[in-house]
Every structure is written in C-alpha cells, then in structure tokens.
Coordinates of C-alpha atoms in Angstrom, one line a residue:
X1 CA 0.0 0.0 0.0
X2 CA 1.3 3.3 -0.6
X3 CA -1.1 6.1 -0.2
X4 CA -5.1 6.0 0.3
X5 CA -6.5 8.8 -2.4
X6 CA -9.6 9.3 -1.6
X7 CA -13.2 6.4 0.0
X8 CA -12.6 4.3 -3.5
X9 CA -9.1 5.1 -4.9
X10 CA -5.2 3.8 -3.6
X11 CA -1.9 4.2 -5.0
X12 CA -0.3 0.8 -4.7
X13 CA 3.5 -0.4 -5.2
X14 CA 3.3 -2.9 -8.1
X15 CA 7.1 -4.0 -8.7
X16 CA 8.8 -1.0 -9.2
X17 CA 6.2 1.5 -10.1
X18 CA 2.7 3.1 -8.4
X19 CA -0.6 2.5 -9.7
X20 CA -3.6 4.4 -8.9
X21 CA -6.3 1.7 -8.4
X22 CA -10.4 2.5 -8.5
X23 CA -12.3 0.0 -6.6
X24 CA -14.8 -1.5 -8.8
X25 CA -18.4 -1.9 -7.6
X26 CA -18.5 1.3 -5.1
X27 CA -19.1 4.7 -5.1
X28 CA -18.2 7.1 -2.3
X29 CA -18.5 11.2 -1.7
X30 CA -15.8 13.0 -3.3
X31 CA -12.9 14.9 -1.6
X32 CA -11.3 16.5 -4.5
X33 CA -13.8 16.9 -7.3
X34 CA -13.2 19.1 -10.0
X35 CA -16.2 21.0 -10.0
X36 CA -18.4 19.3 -7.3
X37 CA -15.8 20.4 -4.8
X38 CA -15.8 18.1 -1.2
X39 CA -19.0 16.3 -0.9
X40 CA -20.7 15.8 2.7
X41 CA -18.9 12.4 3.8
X42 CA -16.0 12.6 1.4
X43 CA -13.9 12.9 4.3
X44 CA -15.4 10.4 6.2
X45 CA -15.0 7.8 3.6
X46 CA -11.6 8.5 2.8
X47 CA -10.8 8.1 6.6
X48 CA -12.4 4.9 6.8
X49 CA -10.7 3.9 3.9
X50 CA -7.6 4.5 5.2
X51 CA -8.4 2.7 8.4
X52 CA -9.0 -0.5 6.2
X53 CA -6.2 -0.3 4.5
X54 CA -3.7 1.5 6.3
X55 CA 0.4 1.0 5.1
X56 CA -0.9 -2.5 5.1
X57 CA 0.1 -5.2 2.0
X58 CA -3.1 -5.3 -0.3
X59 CA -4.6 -8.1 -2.7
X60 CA -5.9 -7.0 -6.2
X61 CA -8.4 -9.6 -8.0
X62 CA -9.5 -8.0 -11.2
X63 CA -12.5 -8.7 -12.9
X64 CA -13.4 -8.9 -16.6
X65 CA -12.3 -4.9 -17.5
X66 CA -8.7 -4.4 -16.2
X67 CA -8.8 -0.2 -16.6
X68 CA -11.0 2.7 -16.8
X69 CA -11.3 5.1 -19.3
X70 CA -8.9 7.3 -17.0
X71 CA -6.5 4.3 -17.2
X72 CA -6.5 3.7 -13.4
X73 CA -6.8 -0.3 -12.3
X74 CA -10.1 -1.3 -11.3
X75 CA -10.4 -4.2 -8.7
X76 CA -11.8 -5.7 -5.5
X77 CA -8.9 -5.2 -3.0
X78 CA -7.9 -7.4 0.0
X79 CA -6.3 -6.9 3.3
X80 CA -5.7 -9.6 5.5
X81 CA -7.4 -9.5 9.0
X82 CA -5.4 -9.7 12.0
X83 CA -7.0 -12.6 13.1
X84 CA -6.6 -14.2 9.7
X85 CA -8.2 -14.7 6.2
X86 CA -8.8 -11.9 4.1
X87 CA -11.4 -8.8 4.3
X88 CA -12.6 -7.0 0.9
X89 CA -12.5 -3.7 1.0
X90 CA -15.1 -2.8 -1.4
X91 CA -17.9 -4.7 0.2
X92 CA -16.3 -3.9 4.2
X93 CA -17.2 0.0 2.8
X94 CA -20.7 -0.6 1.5
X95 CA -21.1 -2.3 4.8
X96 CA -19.8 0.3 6.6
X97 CA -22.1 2.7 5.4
X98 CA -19.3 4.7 3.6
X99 CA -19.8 3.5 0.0
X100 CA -23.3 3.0 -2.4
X101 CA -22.7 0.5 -4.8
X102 CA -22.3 1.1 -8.2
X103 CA -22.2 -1.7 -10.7
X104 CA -20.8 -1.1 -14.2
X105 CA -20.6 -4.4 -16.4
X106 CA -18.6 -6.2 -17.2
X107 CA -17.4 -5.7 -14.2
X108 CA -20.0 -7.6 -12.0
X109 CA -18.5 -10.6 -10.0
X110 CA -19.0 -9.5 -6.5
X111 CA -22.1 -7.0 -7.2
X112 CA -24.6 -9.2 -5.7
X113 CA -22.9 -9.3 -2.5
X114 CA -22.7 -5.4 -2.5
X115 CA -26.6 -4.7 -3.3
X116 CA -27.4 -6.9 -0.1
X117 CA -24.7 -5.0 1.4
X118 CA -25.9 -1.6 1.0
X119 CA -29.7 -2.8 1.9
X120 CA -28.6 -3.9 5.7
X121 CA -26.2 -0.5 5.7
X122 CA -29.3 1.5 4.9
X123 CA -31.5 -0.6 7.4
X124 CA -29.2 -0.3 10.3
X125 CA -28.6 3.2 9.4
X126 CA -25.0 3.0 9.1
X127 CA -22.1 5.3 8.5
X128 CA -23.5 8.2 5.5
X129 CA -27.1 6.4 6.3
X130 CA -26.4 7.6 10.2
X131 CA -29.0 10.0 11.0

C-alpha cells in the first residue's frame, strides 16, 4: 500500500512502479472533485478507507475490464485481518455505510454481495445512512 486517495481510490506499489487503483463496484462522496468540490462524507469515507487499508500489504483480484477510461486499475482489493483470512475492501465500505454501490458491467462478479450490502447498511442506518 502506498497512499489512500480518496473512499474508492489507492496508490499501490506494483514491482517498481505506483498504480492508482479504482475500486470497482462502489461509489463514495468526493474529496477532490473538480467542480463538485468536497462532498458531505467525502472525508469520512476516505478516513475509513484509510483505516481498512492503512500502510498495510493489499490483494488486487480483477474482474473482466482491467482499466478505466482514466486508465487507473479497477479491482476488488484485499487486506488480511489480524485474526486471519482476508477482508474485501469494497464490500467492508458498502457495509460500513461509507460507500453506495455502483455496478458497471462487465465488471460484475461480487455485485450481488454489495446490493445486499448496502440494503442492511441502509436498514441499520450505518455510516452516511447515520441520522
């Protein structure tokens, strides 16, 4: 891990160069938008983001579409909980409250999980949902 951008983006050491990587599948409030400016729980997002991920080594599975038309990676990353296995970041922030799901084919494998996600996020009236 090198540097959490923003509730959906990371810079990650790959080898001997930094990718910025877009989490596929999620959405969350900008920080740093061009014309939208900082958007109510931008800042939260990113926070919980970097909780998540921290300086800590990250997994990237892919899906079907490797890059986005702003040539960052897209794909579902993994940390690995201190108790052991492995915790997606993607759906831990739609869980969270901190991230709506946004599903853009072909680029669908996990997008299932997420829509259930954000229903019990909504229900329980976490994170952005908080009153």
């Amino acid at each position: 891990m090198v540097r959490v951008v923003d509730g959906d983006t990371v810079h990650v050491r790959l080898g001997d160069r930094v990718e910025k990587v877009r989490y596929i599948g999620i959405d969350t409030p900008e920080t740093h938008h061009p014309t939208r400016g900082e958007e109510l729980g931008g800042r939260a997002a990113t926070e919980v983001n970097g909780r998540l991920v921290g300086d800590r080594t990250v997994r990237l599975e892919p899906d079907v579409q490797l890059r986005d038309r702003y040539g960052r990676l897209l794909a579902y990353v993994w940390v690995t909980r201190p108790a052991g296995g492995e915790l997606m970041v993607n759906a831990e922030m739609v869980r969270l409250g901190y991230a709506q799901v946004m599903t853009i084919p072909p680029n669908v494998r996990h997008a299932e999980l997420f829509r259930k996600l954000a229903v019990e996020a909504r229900e329980h009236r976490r994170g952005l949902w908080a009153p």
